[in-house]
Structures are given as structure tokens and as C-alpha cells.
Short mmCIF file of C-alpha atoms in Angstrom, two decimals:
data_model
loop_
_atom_site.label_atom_id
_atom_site.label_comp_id
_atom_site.label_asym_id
_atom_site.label_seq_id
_atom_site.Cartn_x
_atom_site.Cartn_y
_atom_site.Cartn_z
CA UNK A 1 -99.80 -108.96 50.95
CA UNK A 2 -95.97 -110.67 51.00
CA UNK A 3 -93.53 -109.08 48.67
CA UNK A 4 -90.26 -110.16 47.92
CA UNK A 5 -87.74 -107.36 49.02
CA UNK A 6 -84.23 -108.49 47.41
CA UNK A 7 -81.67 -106.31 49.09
CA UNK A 8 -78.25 -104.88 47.59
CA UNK A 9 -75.68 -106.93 49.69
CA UNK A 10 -73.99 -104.83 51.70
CA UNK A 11 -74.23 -102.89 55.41
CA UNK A 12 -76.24 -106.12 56.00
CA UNK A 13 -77.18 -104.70 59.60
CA UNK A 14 -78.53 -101.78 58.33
CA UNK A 15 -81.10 -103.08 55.67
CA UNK A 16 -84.20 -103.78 58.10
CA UNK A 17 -83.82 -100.85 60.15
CA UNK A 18 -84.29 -98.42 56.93
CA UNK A 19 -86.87 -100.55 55.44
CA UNK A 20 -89.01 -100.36 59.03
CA UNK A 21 -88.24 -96.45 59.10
CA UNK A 22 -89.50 -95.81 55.69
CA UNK A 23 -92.65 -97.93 56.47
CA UNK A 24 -93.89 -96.02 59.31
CA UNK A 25 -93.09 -93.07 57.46
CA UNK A 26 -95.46 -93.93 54.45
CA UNK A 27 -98.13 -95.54 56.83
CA UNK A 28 -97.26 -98.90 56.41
CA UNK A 29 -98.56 -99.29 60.09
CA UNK A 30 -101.91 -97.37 59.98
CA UNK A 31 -102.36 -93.66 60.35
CA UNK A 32 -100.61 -92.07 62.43
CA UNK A 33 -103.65 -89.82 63.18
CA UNK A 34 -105.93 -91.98 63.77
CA UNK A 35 -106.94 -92.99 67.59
CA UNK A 36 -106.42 -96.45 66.97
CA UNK A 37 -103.01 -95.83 66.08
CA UNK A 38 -100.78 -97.86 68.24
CA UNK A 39 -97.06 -97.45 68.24
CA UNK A 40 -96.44 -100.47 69.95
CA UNK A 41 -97.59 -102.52 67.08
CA UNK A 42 -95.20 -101.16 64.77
CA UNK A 43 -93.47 -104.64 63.46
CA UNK A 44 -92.96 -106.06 59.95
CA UNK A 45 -93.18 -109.75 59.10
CA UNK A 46 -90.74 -110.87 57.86
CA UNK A 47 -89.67 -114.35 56.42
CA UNK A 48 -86.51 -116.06 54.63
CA UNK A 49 -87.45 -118.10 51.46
CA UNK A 50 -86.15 -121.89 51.40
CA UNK A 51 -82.93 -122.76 52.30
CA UNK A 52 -81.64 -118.89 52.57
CA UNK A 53 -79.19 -117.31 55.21
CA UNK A 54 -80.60 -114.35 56.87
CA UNK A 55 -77.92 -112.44 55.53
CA UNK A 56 -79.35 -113.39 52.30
CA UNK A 57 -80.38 -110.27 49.56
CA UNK A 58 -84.19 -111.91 49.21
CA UNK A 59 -86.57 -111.60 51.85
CA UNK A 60 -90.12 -111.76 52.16
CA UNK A 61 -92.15 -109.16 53.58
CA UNK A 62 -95.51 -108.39 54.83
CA UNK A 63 -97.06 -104.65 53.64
CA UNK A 64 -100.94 -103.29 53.53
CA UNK A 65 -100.63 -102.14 50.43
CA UNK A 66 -98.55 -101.99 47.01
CA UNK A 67 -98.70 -98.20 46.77
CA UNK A 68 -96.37 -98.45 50.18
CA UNK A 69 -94.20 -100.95 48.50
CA UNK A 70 -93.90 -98.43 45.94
CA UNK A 71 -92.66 -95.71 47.94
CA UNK A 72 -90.05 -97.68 50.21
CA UNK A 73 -88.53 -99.36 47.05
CA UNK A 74 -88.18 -95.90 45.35
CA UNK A 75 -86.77 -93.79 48.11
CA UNK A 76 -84.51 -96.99 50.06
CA UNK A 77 -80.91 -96.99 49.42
CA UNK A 78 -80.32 -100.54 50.03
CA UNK A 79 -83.45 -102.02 48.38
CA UNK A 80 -82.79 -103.34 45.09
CA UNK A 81 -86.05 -103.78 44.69
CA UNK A 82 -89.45 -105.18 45.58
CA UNK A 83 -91.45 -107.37 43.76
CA UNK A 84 -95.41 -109.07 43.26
CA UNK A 85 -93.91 -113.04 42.97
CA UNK A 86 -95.84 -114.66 40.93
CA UNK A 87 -93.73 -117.93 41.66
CA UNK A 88 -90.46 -119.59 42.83
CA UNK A 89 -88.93 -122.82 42.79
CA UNK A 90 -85.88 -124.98 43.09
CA UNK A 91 -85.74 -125.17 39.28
CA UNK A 92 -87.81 -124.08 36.05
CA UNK A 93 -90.29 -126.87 35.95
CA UNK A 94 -90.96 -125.71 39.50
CA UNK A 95 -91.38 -122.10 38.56
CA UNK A 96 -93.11 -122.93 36.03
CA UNK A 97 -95.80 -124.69 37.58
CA UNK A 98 -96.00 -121.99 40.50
CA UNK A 99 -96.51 -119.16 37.60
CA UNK A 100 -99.35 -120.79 35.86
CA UNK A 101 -101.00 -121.35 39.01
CA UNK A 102 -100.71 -117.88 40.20
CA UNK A 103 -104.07 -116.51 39.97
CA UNK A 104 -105.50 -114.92 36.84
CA UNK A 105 -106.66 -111.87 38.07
CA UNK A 106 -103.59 -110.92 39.38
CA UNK A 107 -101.77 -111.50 36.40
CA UNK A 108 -103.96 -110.56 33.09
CA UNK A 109 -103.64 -107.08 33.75
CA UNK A 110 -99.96 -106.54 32.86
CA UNK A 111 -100.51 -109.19 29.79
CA UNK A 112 -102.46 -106.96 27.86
CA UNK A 113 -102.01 -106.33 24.20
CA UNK A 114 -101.70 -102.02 25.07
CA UNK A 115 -99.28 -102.20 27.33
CA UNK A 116 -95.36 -102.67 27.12
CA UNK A 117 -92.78 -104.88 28.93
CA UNK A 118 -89.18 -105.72 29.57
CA UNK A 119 -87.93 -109.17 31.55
CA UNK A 120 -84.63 -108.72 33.44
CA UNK A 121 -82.26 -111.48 33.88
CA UNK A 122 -80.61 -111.23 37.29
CA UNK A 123 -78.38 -113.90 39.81
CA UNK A 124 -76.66 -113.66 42.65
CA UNK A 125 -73.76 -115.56 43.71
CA UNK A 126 -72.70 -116.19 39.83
CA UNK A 127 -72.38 -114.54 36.58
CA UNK A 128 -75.13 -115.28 33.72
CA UNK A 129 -73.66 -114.96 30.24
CA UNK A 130 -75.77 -113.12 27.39
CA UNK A 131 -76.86 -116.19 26.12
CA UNK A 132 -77.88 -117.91 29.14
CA UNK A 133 -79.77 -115.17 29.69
CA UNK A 134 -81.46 -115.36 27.07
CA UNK A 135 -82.18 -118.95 26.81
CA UNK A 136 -84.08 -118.24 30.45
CA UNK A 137 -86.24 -115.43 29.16
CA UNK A 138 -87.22 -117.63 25.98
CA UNK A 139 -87.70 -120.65 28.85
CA UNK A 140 -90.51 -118.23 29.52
CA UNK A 141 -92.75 -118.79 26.58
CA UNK A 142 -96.05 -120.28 28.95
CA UNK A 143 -96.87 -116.65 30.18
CA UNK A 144 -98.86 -115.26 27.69
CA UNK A 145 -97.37 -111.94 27.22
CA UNK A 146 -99.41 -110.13 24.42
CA UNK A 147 -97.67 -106.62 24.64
CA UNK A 148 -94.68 -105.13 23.04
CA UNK A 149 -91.39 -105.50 23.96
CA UNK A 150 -89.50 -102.36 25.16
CA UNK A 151 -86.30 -102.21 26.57
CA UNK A 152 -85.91 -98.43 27.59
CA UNK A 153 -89.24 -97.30 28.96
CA UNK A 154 -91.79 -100.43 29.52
CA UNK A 155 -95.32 -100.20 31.32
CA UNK A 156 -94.42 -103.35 33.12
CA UNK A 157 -90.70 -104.43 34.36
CA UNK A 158 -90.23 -108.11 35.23
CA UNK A 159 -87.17 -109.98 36.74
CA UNK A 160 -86.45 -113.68 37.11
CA UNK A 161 -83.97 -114.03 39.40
CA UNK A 162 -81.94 -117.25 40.75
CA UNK A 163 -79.19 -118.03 43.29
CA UNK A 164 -76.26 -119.93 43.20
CA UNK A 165 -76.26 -123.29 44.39
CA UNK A 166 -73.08 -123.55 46.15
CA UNK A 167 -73.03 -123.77 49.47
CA UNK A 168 -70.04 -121.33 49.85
CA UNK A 169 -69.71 -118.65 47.60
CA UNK A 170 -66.56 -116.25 48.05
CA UNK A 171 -67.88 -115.02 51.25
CA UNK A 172 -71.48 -114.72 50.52
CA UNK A 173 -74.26 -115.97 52.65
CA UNK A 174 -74.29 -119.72 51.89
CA UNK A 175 -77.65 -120.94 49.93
CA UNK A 176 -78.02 -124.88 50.34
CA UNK A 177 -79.87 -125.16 47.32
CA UNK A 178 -80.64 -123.21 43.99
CA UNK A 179 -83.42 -121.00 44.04
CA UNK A 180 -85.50 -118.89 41.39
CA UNK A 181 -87.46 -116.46 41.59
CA UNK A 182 -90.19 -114.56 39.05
CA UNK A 183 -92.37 -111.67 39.86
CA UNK A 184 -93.32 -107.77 38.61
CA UNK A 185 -91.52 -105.26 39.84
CA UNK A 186 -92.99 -102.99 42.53
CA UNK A 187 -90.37 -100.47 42.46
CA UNK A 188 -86.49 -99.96 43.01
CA UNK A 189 -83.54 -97.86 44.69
CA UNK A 190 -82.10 -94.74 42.89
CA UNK A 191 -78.67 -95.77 43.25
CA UNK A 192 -77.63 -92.56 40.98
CA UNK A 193 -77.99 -91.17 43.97
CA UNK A 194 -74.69 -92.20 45.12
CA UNK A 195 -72.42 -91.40 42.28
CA UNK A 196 -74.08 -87.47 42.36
CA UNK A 197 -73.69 -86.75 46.19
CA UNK A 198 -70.27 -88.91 46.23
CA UNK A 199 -67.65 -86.67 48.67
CA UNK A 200 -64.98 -86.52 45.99
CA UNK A 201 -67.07 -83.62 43.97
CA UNK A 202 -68.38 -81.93 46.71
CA UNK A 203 -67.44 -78.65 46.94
CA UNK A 204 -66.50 -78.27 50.86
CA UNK A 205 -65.14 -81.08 52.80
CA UNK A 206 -63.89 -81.18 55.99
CA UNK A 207 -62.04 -84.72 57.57
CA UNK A 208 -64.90 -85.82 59.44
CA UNK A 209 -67.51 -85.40 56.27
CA UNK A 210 -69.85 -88.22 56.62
CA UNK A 211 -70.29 -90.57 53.36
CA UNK A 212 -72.92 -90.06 50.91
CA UNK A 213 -74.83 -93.20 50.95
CA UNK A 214 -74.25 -93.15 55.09
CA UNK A 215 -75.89 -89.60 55.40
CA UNK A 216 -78.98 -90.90 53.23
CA UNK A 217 -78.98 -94.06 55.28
CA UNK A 218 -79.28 -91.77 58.35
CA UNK A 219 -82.05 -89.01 56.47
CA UNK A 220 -84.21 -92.41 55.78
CA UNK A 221 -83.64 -93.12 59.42
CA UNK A 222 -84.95 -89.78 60.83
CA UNK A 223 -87.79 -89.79 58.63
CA UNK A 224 -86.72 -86.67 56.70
CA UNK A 225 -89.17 -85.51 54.71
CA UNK A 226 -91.30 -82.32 52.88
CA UNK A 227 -92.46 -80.05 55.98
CA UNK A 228 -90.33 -81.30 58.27
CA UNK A 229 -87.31 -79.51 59.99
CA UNK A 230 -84.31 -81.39 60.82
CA UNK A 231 -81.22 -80.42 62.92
CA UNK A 232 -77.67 -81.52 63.15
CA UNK A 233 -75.89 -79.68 66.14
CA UNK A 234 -72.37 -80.92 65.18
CA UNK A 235 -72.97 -79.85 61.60
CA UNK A 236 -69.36 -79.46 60.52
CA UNK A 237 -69.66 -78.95 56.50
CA UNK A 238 -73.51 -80.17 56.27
CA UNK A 239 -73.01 -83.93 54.76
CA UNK A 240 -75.98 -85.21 56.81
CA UNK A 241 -78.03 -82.30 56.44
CA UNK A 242 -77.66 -82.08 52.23
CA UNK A 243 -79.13 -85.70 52.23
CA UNK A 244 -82.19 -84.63 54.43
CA UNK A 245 -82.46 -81.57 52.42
CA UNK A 246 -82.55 -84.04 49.15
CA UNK A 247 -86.07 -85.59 50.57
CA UNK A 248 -87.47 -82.41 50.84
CA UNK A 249 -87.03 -81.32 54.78
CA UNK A 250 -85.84 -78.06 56.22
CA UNK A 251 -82.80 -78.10 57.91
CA UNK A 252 -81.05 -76.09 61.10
CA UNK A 253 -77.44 -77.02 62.04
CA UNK A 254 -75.18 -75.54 64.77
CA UNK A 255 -71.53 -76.20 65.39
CA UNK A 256 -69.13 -74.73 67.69
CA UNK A 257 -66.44 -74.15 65.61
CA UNK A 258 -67.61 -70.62 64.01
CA UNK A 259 -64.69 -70.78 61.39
CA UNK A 260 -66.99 -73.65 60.21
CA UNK A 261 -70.11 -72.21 59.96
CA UNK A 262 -69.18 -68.99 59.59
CA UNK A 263 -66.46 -68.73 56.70
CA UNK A 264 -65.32 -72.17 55.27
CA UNK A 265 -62.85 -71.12 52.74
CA UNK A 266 -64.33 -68.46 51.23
CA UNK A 267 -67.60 -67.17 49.80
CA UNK A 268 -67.73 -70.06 47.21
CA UNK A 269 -66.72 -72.49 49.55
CA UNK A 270 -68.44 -73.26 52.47
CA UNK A 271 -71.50 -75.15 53.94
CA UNK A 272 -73.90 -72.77 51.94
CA UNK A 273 -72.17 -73.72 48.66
CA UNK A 274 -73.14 -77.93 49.60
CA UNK A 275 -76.65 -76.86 49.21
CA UNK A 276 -76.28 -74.68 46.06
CA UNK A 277 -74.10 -77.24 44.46
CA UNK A 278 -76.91 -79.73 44.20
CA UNK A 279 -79.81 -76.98 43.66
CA UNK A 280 -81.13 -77.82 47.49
CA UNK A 281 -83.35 -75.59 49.49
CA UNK A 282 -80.74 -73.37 51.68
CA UNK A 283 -80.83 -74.37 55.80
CA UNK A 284 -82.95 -72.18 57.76
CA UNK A 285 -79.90 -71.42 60.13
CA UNK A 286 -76.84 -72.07 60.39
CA UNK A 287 -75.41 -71.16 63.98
CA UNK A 288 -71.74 -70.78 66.07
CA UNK A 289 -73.68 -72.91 69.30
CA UNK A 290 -72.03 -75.10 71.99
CA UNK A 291 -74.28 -78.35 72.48
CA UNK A 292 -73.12 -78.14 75.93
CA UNK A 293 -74.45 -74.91 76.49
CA UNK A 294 -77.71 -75.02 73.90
CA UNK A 295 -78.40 -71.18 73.13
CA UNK A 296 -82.58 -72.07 72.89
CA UNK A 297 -84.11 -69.55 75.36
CA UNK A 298 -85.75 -71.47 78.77
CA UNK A 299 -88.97 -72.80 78.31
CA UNK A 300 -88.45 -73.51 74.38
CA UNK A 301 -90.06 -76.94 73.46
CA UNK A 302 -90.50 -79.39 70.98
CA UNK A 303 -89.06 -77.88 67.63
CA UNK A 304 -87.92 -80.34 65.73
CA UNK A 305 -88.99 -83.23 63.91
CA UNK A 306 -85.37 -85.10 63.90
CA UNK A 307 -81.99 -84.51 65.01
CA UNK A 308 -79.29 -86.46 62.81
CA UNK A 309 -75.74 -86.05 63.86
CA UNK A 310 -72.27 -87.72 64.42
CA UNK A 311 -71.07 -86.59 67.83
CA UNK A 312 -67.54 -86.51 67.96
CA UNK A 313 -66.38 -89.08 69.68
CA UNK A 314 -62.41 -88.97 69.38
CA UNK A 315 -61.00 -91.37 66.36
CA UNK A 316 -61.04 -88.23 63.52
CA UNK A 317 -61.72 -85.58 65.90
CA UNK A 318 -62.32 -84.73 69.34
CA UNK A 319 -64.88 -83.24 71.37
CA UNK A 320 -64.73 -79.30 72.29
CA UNK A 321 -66.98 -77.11 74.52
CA UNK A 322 -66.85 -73.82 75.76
CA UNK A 323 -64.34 -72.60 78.37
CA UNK A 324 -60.69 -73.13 78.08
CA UNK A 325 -58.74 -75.03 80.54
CA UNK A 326 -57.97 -71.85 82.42
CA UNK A 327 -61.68 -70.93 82.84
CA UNK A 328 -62.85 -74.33 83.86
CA UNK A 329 -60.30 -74.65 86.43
CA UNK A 330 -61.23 -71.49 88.40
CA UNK A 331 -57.88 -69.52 86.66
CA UNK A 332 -59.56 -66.66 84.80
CA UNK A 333 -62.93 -65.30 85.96
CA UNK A 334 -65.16 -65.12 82.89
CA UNK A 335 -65.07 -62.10 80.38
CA UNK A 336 -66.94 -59.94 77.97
CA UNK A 337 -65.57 -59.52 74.36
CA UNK A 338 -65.06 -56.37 73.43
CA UNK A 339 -67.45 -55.33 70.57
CA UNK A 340 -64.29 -54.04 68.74
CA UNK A 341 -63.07 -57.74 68.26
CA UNK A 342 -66.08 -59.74 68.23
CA UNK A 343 -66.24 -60.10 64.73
CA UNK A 344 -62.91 -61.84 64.62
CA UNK A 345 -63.13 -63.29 68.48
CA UNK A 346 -62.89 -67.12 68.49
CA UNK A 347 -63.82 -68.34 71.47
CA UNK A 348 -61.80 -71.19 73.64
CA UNK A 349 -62.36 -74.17 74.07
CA UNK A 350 -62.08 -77.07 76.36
CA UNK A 351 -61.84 -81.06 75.52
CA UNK A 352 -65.48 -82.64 76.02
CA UNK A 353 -65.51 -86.08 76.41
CA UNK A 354 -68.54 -88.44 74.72
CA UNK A 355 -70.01 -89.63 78.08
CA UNK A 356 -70.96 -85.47 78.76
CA UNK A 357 -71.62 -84.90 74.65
CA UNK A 358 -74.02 -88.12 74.47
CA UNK A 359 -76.12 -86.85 77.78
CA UNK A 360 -76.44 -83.54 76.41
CA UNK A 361 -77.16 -84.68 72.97
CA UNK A 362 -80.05 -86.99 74.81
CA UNK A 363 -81.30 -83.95 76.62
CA UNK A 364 -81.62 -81.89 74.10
CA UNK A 365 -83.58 -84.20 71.61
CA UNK A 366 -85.77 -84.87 74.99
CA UNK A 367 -86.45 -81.20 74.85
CA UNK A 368 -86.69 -80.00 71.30
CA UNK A 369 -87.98 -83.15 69.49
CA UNK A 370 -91.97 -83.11 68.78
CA UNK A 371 -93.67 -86.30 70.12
CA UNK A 372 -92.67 -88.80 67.95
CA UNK A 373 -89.50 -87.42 66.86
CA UNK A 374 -86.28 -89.34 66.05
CA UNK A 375 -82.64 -88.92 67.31
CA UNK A 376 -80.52 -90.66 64.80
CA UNK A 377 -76.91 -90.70 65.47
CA UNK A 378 -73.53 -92.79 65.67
CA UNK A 379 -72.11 -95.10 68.79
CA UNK A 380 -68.38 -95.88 69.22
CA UNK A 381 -67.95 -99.36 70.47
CA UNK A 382 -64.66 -101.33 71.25
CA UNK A 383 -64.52 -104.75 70.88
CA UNK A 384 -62.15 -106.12 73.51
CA UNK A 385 -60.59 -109.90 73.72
CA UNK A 386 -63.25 -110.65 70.89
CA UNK A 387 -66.38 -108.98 73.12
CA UNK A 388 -68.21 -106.01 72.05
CA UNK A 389 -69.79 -104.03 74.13
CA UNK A 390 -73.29 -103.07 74.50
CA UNK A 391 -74.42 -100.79 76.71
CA UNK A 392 -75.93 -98.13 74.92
CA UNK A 393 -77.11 -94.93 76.09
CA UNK A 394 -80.78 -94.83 77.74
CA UNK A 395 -82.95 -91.88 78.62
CA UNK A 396 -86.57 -92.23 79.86
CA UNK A 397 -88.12 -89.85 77.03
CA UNK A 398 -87.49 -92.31 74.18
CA UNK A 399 -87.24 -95.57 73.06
CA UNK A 400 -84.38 -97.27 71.22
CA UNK A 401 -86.13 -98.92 68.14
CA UNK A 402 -82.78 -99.49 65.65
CA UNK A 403 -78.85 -100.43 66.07
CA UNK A 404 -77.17 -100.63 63.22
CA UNK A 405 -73.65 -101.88 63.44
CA UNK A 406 -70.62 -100.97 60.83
CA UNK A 407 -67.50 -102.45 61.36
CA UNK A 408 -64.25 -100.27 61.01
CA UNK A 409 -61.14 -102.50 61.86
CA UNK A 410 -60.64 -105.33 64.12
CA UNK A 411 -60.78 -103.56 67.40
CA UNK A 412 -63.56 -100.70 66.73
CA UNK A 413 -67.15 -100.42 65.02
CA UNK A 414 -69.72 -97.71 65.09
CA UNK A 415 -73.72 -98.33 65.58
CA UNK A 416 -76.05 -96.12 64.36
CA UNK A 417 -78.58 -95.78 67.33
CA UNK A 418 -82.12 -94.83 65.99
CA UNK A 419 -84.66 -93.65 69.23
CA UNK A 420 -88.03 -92.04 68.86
CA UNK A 421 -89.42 -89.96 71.13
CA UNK A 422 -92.31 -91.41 73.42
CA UNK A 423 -92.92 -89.36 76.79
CA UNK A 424 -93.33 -85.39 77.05
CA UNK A 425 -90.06 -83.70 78.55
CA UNK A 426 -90.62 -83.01 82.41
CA UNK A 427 -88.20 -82.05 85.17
CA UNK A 428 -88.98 -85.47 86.62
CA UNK A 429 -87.45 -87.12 83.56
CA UNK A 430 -84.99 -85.19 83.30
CA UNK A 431 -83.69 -85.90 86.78
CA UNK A 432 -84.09 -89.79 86.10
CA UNK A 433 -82.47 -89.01 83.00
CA UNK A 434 -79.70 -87.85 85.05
CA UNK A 435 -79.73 -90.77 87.25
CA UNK A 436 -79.66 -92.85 83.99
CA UNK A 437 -76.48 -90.99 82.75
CA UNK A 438 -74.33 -91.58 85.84
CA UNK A 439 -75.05 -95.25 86.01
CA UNK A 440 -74.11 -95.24 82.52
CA UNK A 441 -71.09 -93.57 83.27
CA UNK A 442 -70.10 -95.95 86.51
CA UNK A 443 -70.04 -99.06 84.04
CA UNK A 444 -69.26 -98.33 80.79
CA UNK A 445 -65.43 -98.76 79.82
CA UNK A 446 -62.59 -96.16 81.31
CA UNK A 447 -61.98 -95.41 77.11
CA UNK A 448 -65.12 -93.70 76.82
CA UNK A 449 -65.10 -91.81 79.96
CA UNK A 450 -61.38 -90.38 79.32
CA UNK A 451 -62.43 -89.74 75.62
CA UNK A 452 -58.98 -91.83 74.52
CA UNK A 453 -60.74 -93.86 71.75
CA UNK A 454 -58.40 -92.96 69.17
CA UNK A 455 -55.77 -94.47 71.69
CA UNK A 456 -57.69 -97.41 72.29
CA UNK A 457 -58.25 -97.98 68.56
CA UNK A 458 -55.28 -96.48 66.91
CA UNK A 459 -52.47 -98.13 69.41
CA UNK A 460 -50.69 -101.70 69.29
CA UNK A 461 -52.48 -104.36 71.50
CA UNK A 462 -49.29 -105.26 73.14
CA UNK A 463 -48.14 -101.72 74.30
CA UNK A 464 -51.75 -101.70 76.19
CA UNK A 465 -50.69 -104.92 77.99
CA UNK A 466 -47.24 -103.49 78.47
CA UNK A 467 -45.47 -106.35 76.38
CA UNK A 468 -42.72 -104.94 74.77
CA UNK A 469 -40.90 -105.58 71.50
CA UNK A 470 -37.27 -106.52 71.69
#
């Protein structure tokens, strides 16, 4: 059946990719467990109404059932909401025709004298007054409602909604001509959401905490739900993993800085106190691990159900792996702490640049994901003389099924890269993976191979093309 899906307007290119993820994850595509399931047919149909942009909030969309609607409307962060339409048109004698011949059947059930309704008055591109609004919802007298009005908890919620007219709106997606909509609503977002995880009340912070709505963006992503486990192995002070523990998965998260995941600033302030703050199931682990040198013993396989991070790619902080500069180069042989000073023993460290942290980050979701799995994380990309560029990372045990791009200035953007898992993990793979990598590595820009993005981004265009200033 076609729904309309209005959107909230904003982080446009992530919109579809959530709404897809949180369809296969309540079986919008067929059971998973089935025989018959086939995971190359997993597509949504889509469709614009008349006139719209495709950056427009309303879209149609094609789901099996309305219990699915349901569930994607209620847990989405960028759905407004979704809605039976029971008819549209250019302008209220059009509507109004399309309503009365909607069929019967489907309406009569939420006209009936027990139950209890509200109308919402919504537009978009323009501001209704009170009185407008209500001249629209009285405009509605030829459906025969029959139950009570009420405002605060109602049976049945319906919206007529319109657009503006203009072709040009103060930047929003131009609609050529007016258009109005009226249907029951399905379900919609929990925006509170938002305002209760926002990063200004949270108890520990650290500079490279990821954004509330961002992290449940990424949770939605990943599929995070009850009775499934979910890792972040760059888990600084646990942003991502407090939204996946909202929707009811376990989490694991690993990062090498043990003064992280160790102490945080004291016992009431730390990554454990994220969880307790918001009354959230505690991680199963939290360990001191270097994700260039995984600490999983050989032969351990397919553990988790997502991994959700944000690799550090160099703008608010840099890579770091084991070693030291001194040990790396062959200076100092390696050592054995003392079990005197372990307890306070930080280890060193060496720069680790995002070509080496993105192919270990691919291996290791190769290894530890289950079949089916998703590795959700963030790209760096530099737009140079106007281009962007493209070339993602590639590994032979998944396939890339979401980009998400989010601009950040002029000059730099992140995408969030979305890849399920779709071959078993084999020493063959692995060596094409390899393969893969070093390609990857011979073309992509010198920026990301150096791990300079924060010069790239940060410094003046004309001291890279040695132009000075008098």
C-alpha cells in the first residue's frame, strides 16, 4: 500500500537511508528467515507527488503492511510522520472530491460514533495563522466525523497539510504549484528524544562526542535493537553506544586511550555514568584495545551484530596505535611492564593514519560481524576546485548499501558509509581485501594517506598554492 512519508527537512541525504534501514529491520522486505528471502530485492518505491523537488519533506512510499509503517514512523528520527491519504489536490475543491471518493471501507472505521479524534493543521513553506487554521478544519465539514473531539489523547489523529505555492521559498525546495494533502496518521518521530540525550546535559563529554540526533541516526543505521550486541572500537565517552543502548541492544566498546575507558574524571564521571544518567542497560565491556592490534584470540568469529564508530580521522583528533616512534623505528626493542606499575602504565603511542585505521576497521567487521551484519561509520571527504571525491573504501566481504553526506564547511564533508555483511570471512578474502586496500591507497588523495586533513581543511587556500599575502 503507498503511504505518504512527510519528512522533517533537514540532513536531506540522510532521510532514505534510515527509512530503508528501519524497513528491513521490521520486515518490510519479507522474512528474513524464510528461504525465499532475497537480499537483493531489498528496494523501496518510492515516488514524488505533483510538482515536488526531491528534496521535498512529502514522499510517497510503497510498504506491505501498516503495522511496518507503524514501527518506522515511531522509532525514525527524521520522519515526521506517515500517513493513510485519503486525498490530495491542488486546492480544496480538489481534495475534496478525492476524499469523498476514497473508498468507504477504508474510511468508516475511524468515523465511528465510540471513537475520538483530533485534525492537525500543518504547512510547509509558510505560516498558517489560528484562524486560518481553523477556517480549513471547518472547510472539512463533508467527512462525516461522528466521534468526539479530543485534543490531548484521540483514537484517531488526522492532518491536512499544504505547501506553499511559491516557487522559491527562502531556500527551500521549490514547489511549482500549491499542494494539499489529507490522510490518518500512521505514526510519528519522538523528537523528545533529542532535547533528553542533547550533549549539553550529559554528564561526560569529551571533544570528539558525537551529536545526539547523529548517534541515533547511526543506531537506526546499524539496526540496533533488543538481543543484539553492538560495538564501537573507538568508543571515546560512549555517545554512539548510549543511542544503541536506547533501542534496547547490548553494547561492547574498546578504545585505546585507557584514561578513557578506564577513569574519565572520576567515579561519577565517566563512560559508565552516560548509561546510568539515562537509566540504560550498562555495556557488557568496556576495554583499553588498539584496533590495530584487535586483542580477540585467533580463530574468534562472527560476534557481533553491528559495529558503529567514528574513526578518527584527523580534523578534532588524530589517529593513535600502539608503539611509540622509538619502537616502530627499530630504536627500543619491545618491553614487559613491570607488574609494580601496570596499574598506572600508559602505554605509547604512535600517529595512525586513516588509510591503515579504515583497513583495519574493514577487517575487523569482516571478521567479527554475523552474516548480515552492518558496519556503520563516518568518511572524510575533501572537496577540491569544487570536486568531491568519491572513492570510498571497498572490501569483498560486504556491500556498500548507504552514503550519507553532511556538509561541514566549504572545503570538507563527512559521509556516513552504511555496508552489510554478505560473504563469510576467508583467508582468500582477506588477501583480496588486501589487494583492495593498496589500490585504494595508490589513488586516493596524498591528504588522506599523510593523515593532514585538519591541514587540508583548517588552512588558507592560497598558502596551499603558495600565493602569498602582501
Amino acid at each position: 500500500m503507498w503511504y505518504l512519508c512527510v519528512f522533517y527537512h533537514r540532513l536531506l541525504d540522510y532521510r532514505k537511508p534510515e527509512f530503508e534501514s528501519l524497513a528491513d529491520l521490521f520486515g518490510a522486505f519479507g522474512d528474513k528467515r524464510s528461504s525465499d528471502f532475497n537480499t537483493q530485492d531489498k528496494v523501496l518505491q518510492w515516488r514524488l507527488p505533483k510538482h515536488h523537488h526531491p528534496d521535498s519533506p512529502f514522499h510517497f512510499v510503497h510498504l506491505p503492511y501498516e503495522d511496518v509503517a507503524r514501527k518506522i514512523a515511531n522509532r525514525s528520527i527524521l520522519v515526521k510522520g506517515i500517513y493513510e491519504l485519503w486525498g490530495e489536490g491542488n486546492d480544496f475543491e480538489e481534495l475534496e472530491e478525492a476524499v469523498k471518493s476514497y473508498p468507504d471501507e477504508r474510511k468508516l472505521p475511524y468515523l465511528e460514533y465510540e471513537s475520538t479524534f483530533k485534525i492537525t493543521v500543518d504547512s510547509f513553506g509558510k505560516v498558517l495563522s489560528l484562524q486560518e487554521q481553523n477556517e480549513r478544519i471547518q472547510g472539512l465539514s463533508y467527512i462525516p466525523f461522528k466521534g468526539r473531539v479530543n485534543l490531548k489523547n484521540p483514537d484517531h489523529n488526522f492532518w491536512l497539510m499544504e505547501t506553499d505555492e511559491n516557487e522559491t521559498n527562502n531556500g527551500l525546495p521549490p514547489v511549482v504549484k500549491r499542494r494539499i494533502f489529507f490522510g490518518r496518521e500512521i505514526g510519528g518521530a519522538d523528537r523528545k528524544l533529542i532535547p533528553m540525550y542533547q550533549l549539553k546535559t550529559r554528564n561526560y563529554l569529551g571533544p570528539t562526542a558525537m551529536d545526539a540526533e547523529m548517534a541515533f541516526l547511526m543506531a537506526n543505521q546499524a539496526q540496533a535493537a533488543p538481543g543484539k550486541l553492538v560495538y564501537d572500537p573507538f568508543v571515546g565517552t560512549g555517545s554512539i553506544l548510549v543511542s544503541a543502548a536506547h533501542f534496547g541492544a547490548m553494547t561492547m566498546g574498546a578504545d585505546i586511550d585507557i584514561r578513557v575507558v578506564r577513569d574519565g574524571r572520576g567515579p561519577d564521571c565517566n563512560v559508565w555514568s552516560n548509561f546510568k544518567q539515562y537509566g540504560l542497560p550498562m555495556p557488557i565491556g568496556l576495554l583499553r584495545a588498539d584496533n590495530n592490534l584487535p586483542p580477540w584470540r585467533p580463530g574468534l568469529k562472527e560476534v557481533f551484530d553491528g559495529i558503529i564508530c567514528d574513526p578518527p580521522y584527523g580534523v578534532r583528533a588524530g589517529g593513535r596505535k600502539s608503539g611509540g616512534r622509538k619502537l616502530l623505528k627499530g630504536i627500543v626493542s619491545p618491553y614487559t611492564v613491570p607488574d609494580d606499575k601496570r596499574a598506572d602504565h600508559i602505554p605509547s603511542t604512535a600517529t595512525y593514519t586513516l588509510v591503515e585505521c579504515v583497513h583495519d576497521l574493514l577487517d575487523l567487521a569482516a571478521r567479527m560481524l554475523v552474516m548480515g551484519g552492518r558496519l556503520v561509520f563516518f568518511y572524510p571527504v575533501l572537496r577540491e576546485d569544487g570536486s568531491v571525491e568519491t572513492h570510498f573504501p571497498e572490501h569483498p566481504c560486504f556491500k556498500l548499501v548507504a552514503t550519507s553526506e553532511q556538509m561541514l564547511s566549504s572545503r570538507y564533508s563527512r559521509v556516513l558509509l552504511t555496508m552489510v555483511k554478505t560473504s563469510l570471512y576467508m583467508e582468500e578474502l582477506a588477501l583480496a581485501a588486501r589487494i583492495k586496500h593498496l589500490e585504494f591507497r595508490e589513488n586516493h588523495l596524498k591528504w588522506l594517506e599523510n593523515g593532514n586533513l585538519h591541514s587540508s581543511v583548517f588552512s588558507p587556500a592560497d598558502a596551499e598554492s603558495g600565493d602569498s599575502k602582501p
